[in-house]
Coordinates of C-alpha atoms (C1' of nucleotides) in Angstrom, one line a residue:
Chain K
X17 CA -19.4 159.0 -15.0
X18 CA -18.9 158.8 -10.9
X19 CA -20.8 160.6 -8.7
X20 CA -20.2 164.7 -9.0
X21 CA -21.4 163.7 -4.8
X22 CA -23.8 166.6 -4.5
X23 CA -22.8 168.4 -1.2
X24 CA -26.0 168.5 0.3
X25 CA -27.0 164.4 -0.3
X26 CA -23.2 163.4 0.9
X27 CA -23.8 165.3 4.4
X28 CA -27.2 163.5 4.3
X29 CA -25.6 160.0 4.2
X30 CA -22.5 161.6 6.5
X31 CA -24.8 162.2 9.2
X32 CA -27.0 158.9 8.4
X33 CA -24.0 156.7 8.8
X34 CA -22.4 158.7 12.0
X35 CA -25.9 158.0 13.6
X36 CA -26.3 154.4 12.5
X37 CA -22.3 153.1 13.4
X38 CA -23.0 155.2 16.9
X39 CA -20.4 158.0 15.5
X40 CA -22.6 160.4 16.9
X41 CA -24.7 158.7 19.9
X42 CA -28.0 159.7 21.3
X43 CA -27.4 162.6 24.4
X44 CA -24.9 164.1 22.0
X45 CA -25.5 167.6 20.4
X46 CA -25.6 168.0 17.1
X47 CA -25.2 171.9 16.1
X48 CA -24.6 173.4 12.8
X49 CA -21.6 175.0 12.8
X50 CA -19.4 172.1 14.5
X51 CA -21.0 170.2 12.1
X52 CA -20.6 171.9 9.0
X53 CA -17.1 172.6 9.8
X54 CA -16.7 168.8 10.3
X55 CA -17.8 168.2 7.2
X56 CA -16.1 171.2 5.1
X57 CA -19.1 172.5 4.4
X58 CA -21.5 175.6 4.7
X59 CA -24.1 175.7 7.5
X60 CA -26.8 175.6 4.3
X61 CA -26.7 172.3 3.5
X62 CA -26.2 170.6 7.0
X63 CA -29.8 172.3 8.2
X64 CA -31.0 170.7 4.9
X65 CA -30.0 167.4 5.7
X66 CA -30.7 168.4 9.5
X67 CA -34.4 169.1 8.6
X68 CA -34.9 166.0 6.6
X69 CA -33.7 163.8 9.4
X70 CA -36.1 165.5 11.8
X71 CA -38.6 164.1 9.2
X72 CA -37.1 160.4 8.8
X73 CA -37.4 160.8 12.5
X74 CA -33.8 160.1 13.0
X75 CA -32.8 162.7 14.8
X76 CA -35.3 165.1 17.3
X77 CA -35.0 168.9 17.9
X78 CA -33.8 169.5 21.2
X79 CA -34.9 172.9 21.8
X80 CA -33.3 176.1 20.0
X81 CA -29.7 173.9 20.6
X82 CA -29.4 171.8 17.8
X83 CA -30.7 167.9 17.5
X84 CA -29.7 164.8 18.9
X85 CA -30.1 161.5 17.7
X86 CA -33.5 159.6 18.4
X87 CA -32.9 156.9 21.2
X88 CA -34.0 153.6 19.8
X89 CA -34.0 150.9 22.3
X90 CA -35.4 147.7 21.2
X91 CA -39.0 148.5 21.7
X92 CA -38.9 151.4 19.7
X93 CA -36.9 149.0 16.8
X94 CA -39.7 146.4 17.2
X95 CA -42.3 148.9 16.9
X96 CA -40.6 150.5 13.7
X97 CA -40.6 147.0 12.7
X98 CA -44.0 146.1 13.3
X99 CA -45.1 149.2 11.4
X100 CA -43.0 148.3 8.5
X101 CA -44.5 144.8 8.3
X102 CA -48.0 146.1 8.7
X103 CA -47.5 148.6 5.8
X104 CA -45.9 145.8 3.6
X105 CA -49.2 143.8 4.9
X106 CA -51.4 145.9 3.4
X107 CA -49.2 146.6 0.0
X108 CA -49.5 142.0 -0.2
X109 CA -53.5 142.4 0.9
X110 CA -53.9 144.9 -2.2
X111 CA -52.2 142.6 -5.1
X112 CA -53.4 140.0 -4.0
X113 CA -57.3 141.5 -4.1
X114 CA -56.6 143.1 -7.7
X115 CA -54.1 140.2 -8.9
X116 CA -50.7 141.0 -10.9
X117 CA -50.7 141.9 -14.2
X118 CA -49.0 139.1 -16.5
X119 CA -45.9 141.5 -16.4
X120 CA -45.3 142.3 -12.9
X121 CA -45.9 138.2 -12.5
X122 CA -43.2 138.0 -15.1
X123 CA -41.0 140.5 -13.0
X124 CA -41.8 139.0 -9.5
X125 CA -41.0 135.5 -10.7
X126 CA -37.7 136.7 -11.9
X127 CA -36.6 138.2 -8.6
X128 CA -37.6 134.9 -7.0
X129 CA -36.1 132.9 -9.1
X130 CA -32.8 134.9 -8.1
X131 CA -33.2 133.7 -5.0
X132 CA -33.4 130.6 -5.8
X133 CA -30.6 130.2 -7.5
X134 CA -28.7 131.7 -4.6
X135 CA -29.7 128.7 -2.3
X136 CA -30.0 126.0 -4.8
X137 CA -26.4 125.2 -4.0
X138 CA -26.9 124.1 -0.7
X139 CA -24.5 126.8 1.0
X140 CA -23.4 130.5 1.1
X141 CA -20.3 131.8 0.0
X142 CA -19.9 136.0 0.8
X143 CA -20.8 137.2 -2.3
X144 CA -24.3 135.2 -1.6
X145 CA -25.0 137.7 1.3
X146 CA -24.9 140.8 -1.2
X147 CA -27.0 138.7 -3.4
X148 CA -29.5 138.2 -0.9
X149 CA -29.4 142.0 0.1
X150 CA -30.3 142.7 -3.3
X151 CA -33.1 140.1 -4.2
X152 CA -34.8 141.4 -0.7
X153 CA -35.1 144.5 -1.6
X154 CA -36.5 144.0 -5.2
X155 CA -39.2 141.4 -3.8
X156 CA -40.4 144.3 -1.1
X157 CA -40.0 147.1 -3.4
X158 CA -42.0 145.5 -6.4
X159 CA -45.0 144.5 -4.0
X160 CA -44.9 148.3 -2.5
X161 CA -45.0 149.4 -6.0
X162 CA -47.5 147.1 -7.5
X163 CA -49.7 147.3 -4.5
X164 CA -50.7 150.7 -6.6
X165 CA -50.9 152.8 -3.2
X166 CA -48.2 155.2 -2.7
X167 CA -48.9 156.7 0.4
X168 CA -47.7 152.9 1.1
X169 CA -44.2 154.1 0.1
X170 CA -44.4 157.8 1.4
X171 CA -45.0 155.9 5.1
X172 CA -42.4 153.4 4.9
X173 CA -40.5 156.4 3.9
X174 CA -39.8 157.1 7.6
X175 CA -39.0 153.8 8.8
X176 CA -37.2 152.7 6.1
X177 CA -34.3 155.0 6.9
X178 CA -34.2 153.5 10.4
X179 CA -31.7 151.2 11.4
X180 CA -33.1 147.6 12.1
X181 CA -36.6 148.5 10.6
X182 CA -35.8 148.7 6.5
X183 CA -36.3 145.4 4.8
X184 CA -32.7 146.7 3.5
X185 CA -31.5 146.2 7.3
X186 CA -30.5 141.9 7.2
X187 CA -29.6 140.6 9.8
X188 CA -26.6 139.3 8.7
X189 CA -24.0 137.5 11.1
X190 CA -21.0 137.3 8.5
X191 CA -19.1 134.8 10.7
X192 CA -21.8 132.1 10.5
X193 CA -22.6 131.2 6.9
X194 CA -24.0 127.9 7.9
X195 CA -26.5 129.4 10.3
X196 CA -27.2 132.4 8.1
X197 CA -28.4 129.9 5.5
X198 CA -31.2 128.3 7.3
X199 CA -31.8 132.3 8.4
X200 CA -32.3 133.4 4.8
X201 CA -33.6 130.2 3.5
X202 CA -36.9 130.8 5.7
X203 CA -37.2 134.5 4.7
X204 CA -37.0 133.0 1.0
X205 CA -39.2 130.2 1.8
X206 CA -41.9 133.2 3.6
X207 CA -41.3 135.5 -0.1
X208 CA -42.7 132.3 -1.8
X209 CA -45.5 131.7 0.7
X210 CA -46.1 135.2 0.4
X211 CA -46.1 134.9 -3.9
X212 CA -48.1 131.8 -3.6
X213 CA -51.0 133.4 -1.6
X214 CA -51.4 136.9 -4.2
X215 CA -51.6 134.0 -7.2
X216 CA -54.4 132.6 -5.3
X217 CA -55.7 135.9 -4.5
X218 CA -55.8 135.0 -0.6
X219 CA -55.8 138.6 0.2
X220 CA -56.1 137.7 4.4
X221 CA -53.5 134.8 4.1
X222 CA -51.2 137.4 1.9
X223 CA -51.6 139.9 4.4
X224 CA -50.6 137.7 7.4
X225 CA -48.0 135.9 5.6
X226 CA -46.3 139.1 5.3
X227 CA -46.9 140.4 8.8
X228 CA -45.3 137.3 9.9
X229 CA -42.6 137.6 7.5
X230 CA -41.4 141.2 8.8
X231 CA -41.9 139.9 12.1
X232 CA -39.4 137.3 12.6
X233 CA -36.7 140.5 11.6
X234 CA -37.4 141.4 15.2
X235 CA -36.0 138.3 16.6
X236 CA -33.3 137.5 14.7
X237 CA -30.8 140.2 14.6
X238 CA -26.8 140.7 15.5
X239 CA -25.6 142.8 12.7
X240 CA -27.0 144.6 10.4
X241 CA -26.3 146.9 7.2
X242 CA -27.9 150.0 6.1
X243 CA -28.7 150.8 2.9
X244 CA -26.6 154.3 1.8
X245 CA -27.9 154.7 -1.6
X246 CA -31.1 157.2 -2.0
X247 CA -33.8 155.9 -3.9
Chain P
X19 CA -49.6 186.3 24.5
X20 CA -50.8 185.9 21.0
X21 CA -48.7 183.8 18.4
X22 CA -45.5 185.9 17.1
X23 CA -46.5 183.9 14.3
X24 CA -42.7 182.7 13.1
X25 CA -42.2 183.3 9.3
X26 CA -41.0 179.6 8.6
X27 CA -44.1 178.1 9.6
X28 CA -46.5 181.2 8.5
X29 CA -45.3 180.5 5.0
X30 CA -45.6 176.5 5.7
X31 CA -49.5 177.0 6.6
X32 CA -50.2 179.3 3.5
X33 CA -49.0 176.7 1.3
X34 CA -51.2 174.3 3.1
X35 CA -54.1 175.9 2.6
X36 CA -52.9 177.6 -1.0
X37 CA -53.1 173.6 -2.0
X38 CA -55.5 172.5 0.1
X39 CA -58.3 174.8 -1.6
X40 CA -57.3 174.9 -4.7
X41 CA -55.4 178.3 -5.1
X42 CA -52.3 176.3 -6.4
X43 CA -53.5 173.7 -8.5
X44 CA -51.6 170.5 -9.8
X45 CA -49.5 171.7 -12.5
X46 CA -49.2 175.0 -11.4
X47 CA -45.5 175.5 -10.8
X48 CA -44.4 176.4 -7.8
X49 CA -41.1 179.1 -8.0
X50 CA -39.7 179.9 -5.0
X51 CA -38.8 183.6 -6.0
X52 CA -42.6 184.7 -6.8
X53 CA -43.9 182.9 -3.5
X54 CA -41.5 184.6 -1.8
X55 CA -42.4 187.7 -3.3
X56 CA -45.9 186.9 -3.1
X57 CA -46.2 185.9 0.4
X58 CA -43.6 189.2 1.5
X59 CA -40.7 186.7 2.3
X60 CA -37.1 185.7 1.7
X61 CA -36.6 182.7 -0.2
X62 CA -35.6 180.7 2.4
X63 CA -38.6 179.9 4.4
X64 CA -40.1 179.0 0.9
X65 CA -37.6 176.8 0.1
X66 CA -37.8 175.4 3.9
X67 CA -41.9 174.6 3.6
X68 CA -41.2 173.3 0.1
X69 CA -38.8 170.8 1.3
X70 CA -41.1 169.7 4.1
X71 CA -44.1 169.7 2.2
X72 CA -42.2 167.7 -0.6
X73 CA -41.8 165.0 3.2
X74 CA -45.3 165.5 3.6
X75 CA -46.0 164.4 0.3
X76 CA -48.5 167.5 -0.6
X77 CA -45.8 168.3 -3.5
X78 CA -43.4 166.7 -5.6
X79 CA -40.3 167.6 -7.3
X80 CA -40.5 169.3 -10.9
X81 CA -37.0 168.7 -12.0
X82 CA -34.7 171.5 -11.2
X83 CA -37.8 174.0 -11.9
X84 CA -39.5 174.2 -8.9
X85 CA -42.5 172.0 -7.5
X86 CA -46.1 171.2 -7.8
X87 CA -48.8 170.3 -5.8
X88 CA -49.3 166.4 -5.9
X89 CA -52.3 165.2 -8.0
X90 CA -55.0 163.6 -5.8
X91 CA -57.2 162.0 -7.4
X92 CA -60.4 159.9 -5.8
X93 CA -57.7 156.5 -5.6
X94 CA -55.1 158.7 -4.5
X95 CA -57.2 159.8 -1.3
X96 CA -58.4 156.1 -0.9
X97 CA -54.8 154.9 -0.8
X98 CA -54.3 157.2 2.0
X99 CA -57.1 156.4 4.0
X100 CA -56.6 152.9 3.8
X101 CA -52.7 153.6 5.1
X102 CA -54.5 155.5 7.7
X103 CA -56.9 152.7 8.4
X104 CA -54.3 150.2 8.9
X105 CA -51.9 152.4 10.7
X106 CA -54.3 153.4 13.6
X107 CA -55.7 149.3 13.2
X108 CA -52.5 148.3 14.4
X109 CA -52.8 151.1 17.1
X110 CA -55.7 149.8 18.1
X111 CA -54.0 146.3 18.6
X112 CA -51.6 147.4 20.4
X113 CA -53.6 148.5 23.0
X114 CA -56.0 146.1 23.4
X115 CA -53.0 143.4 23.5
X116 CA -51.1 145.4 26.5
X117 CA -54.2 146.6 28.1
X118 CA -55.0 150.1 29.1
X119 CA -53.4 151.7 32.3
X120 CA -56.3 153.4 34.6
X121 CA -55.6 156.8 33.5
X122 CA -55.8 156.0 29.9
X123 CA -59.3 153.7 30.5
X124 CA -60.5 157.3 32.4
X125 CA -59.1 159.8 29.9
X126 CA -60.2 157.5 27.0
X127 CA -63.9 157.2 28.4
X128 CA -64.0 161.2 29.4
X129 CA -63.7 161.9 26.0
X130 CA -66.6 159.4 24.6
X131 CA -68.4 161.0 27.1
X132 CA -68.0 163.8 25.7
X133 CA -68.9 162.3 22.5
X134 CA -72.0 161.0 24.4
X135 CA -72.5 164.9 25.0
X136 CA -73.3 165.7 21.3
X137 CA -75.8 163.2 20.6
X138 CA -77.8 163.3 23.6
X139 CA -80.2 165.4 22.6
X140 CA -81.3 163.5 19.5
X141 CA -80.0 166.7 16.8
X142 CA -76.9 168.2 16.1
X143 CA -76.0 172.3 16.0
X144 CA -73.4 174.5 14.2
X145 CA -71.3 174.1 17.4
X146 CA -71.7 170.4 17.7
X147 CA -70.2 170.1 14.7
X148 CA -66.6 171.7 15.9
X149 CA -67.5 169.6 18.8
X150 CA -67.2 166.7 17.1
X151 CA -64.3 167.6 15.5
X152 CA -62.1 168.3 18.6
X153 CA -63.6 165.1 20.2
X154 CA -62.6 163.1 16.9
X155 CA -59.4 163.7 17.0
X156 CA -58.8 163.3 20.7
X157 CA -60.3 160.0 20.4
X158 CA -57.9 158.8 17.6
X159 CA -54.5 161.0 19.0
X160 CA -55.3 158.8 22.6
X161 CA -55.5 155.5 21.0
X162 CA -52.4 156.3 18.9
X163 CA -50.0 157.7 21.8
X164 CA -51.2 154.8 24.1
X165 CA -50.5 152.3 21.4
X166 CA -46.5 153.1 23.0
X167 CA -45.2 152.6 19.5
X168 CA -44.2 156.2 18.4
X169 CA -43.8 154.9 14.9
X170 CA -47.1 154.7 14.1
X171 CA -47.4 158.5 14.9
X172 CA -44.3 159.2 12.3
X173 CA -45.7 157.2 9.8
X174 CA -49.0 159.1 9.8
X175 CA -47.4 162.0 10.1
X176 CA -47.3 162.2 6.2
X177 CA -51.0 161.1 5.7
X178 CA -52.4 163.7 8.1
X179 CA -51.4 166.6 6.1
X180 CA -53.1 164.9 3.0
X181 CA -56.8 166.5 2.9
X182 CA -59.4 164.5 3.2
X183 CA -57.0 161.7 4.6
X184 CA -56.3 162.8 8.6
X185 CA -58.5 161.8 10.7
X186 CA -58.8 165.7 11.4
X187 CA -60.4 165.8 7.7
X188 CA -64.2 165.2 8.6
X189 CA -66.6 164.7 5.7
X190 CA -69.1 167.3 7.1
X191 CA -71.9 168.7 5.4
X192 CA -72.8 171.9 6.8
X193 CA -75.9 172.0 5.5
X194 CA -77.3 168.9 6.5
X195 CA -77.4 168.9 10.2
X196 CA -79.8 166.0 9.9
X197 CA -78.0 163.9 7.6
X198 CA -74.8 164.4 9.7
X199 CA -76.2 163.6 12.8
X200 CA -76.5 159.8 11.8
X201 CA -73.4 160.1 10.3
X202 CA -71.4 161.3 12.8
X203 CA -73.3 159.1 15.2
X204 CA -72.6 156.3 13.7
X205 CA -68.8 157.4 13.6
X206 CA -69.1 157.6 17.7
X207 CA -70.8 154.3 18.0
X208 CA -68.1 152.6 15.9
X209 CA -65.5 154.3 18.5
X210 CA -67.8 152.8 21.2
X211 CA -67.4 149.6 19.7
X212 CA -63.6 150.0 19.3
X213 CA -63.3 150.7 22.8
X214 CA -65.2 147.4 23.9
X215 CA -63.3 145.3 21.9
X216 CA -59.8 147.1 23.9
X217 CA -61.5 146.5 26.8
X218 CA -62.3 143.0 26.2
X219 CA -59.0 142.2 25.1
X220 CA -59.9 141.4 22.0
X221 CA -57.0 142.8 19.3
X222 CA -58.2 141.3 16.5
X223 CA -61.8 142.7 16.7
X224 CA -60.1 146.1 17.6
X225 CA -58.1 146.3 15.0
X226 CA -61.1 145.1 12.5
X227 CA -63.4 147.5 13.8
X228 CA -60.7 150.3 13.2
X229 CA -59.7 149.7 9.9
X230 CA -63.6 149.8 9.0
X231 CA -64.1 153.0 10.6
X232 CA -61.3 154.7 8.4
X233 CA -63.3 153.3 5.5
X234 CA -66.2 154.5 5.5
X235 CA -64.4 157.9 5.2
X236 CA -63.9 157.1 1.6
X237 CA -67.3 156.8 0.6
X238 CA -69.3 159.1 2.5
X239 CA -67.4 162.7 1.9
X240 CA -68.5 166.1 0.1
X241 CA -66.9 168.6 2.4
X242 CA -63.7 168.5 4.2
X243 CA -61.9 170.8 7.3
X244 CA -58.4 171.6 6.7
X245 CA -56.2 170.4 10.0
X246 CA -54.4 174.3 10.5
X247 CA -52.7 174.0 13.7
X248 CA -49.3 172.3 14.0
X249 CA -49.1 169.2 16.3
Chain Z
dT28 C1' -26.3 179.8 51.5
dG29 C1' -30.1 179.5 48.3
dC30 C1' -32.9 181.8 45.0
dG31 C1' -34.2 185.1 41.6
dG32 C1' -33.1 188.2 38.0
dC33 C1' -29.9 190.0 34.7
dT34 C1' -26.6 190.0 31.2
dC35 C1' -23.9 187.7 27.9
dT36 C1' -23.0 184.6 24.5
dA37 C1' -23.6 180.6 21.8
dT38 C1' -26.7 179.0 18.2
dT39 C1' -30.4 178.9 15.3
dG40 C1' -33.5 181.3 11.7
dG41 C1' -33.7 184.6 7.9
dA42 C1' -31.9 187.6 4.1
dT43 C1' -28.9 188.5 0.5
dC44 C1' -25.5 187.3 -2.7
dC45 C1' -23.0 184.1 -5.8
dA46 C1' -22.3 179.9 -8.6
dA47 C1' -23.8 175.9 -11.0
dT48 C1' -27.2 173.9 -14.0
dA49 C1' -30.7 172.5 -16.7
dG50 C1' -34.5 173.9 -19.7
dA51 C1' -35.9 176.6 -23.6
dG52 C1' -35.4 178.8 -27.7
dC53 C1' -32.8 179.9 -31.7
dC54 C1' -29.8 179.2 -35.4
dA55 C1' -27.4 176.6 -38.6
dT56 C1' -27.1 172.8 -41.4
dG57 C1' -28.4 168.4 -43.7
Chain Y
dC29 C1' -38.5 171.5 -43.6
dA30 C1' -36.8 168.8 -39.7
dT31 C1' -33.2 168.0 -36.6
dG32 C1' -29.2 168.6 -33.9
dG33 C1' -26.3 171.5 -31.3
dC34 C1' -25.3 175.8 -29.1
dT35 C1' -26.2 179.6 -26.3
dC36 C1' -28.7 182.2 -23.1
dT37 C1' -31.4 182.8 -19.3
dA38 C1' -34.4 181.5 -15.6
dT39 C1' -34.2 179.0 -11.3
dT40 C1' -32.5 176.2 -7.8
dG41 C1' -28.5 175.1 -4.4
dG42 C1' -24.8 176.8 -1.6
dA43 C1' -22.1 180.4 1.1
dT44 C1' -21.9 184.2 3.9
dC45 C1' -23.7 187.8 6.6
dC46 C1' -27.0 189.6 10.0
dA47 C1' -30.7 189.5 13.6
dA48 C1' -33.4 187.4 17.0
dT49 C1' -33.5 184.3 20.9
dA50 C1' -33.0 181.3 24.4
dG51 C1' -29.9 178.9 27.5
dA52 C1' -26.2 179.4 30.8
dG53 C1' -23.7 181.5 34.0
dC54 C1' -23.0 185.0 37.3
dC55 C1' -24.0 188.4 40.6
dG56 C1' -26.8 190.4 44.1
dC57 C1' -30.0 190.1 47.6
dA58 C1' -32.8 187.9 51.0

DNA sequence: TGCGGCTCTATTGGATCCAATAGAGCCATG
DNA sequence: CATGGCTCTATTGGATCCAATAGAGCCGCA
């Protein structure tokens, strides 16, 4: 069973991945009918995805002439950034203060150990990267969800679409698997700080630790990859 | 000129409020044919505000057969407060880490002034109370637009529709003029204090002092105001 | 030659119509 | 009598059509 590709979600991703490869550049228009025509679609489902954007803040209105993309110079990526790491903060701060439940232990130990195993050879072959990309995602997601807040998740909601700012977004230079190594090798080394201090129920060091820890995304970039599936 | 009052966001407010008060309740469904009906409308600004209040989080997704109004229970609206708390915290960093500009320092302490205002005369009226409210917000929109990190505005741009979790939702007892005034007070000294610590540099104690001012709008509440008006 | 107003058109927002779909209820069967 | 499948219908998602509107360009006048 593939995808039936639901017309309205595929212009969704269309337009997310025209904005985020530069496809469709900030100071360009985007109206519905070019757009839709573009697409081989109706005009319906491109104001859809249009008006979700607006909301992701991906895209801003530009009068009663269509949208353009958002401009987002490196402030504006650190900031998303710091926002993200601030919300992810909080979501460590909260398990920490009410402590896992022996299953979500079980669970987090698990993804962890995934990432072990992905260094525990001593190098990174390609495949390693799409490892990685996955076992990051898990670790943030399961904290966000065991945090037990979900207005954490509705505001990441935003930024997480944003290129650069989603803990989905690596920074990922594919040429230079020896240097990508140490890279990722800290950011696993930071996940088990971060584990570390919720077991002790260090709620402050929990919190930094992960401030930290979204932090260093904003030095360390060159490439990146956005994440195209929906949740 | 008075507002032409545009259908889209016509029907958008009346959902608001249907929610907000308690006219829709969770588990009601929500059709699009009978609001539109109900509310003398197409379907398609229904299905418009439902979509952005689905982004707002007010209402989730039932399935294919229509929506309902998000469950809010008393964790629910702590969750968001706390989001709220940590989102203007970090706004409140921000600006006491860059420094505020001389227009900002004067706009910032024209509007505790007029904070100052209420107070002065040792009781509170009906009309203070609206007072309050403008100057509230004022206070908390400055802080975040001088924080120069516009993601911090989108994030909360969820939360703020939430009742009782925008800083616009002030837990004000109407019939307690006396009890609110040492409420409220205390509310202004605590932006006082905020504005000390920006002025003395001192981002840590700024962003402290803010997250503890969100909280205390979890425990003391019994009446809310519904933020209308668009941004 | 510069500025203001007017018109004209491109483009969005809304209404209506049509198709796809999933939920519910019913019927047959084990 | 329970359970599984089938059909039927209610409801959303998409396409097309129409109206309102605001931007742009042009023309006239100072």
């Amino acid at each position: 069973m593939e995808k039936p590709a639901k017309p309205g979600q595929q212009v969704l991703v269309a337009l997310r991945r025209m904005i985020a490869d530069g496809t469709i550049k900030p100071g360009d228009r985007i109206a519905e009918i070019p757009t839709a025509e573009a697409l081989g679609v109706s005009r319906m489902p491109v104001r859809t995805a249009l008006r979700a954007l607006e909301h992701e803040g991906l895209v801003v209105k530009l009068g009663a002439r269509g949208y353009t993309p958002r401009t987002m110079d490196a402030a504006a990526i650190a900031g998303a950034i710091e926002v993200r790491g601030v919300l992810e903060g909080l979501a460590a701060r909260r398990v920490a203060d009410r402590g896992l439940t022996l299953a979500e232990a079980a669970d987090l130990e698990a993804i962890l150990a995934e990432g072990d195993a992905l260094f525990a050879k001593g190098h990174l072959v390609d495949s390693d990267l799409d490892g990685f990309y996955r076992y990051n995602i898990a670790f943030h997601d399961l904290l966000i969800v065991a945090s037990g807040n979900p207005s954490i998740a509705l505001a990441l909601g935003r930024n997480n679409h944003l290129p650069f700012a989603s803990a989905a977004a690596l920074a990922l230079d594919w040429d230079d698997l020896e240097g990508e190594y140490h890279h990722l090798l800290k950011a696993h080394d930071e996940h088990r700080a971060v584990f570390a201090a919720i077991r002790a129920g260090d709620a402050d060091q929990a919190e930094q630790l992960m401030r930290d820890h979204a932090a260093v995304a904003i030095a360390n970039r060159r490439a990146f990859r956005m994440l195209d599936a929906e949740r």
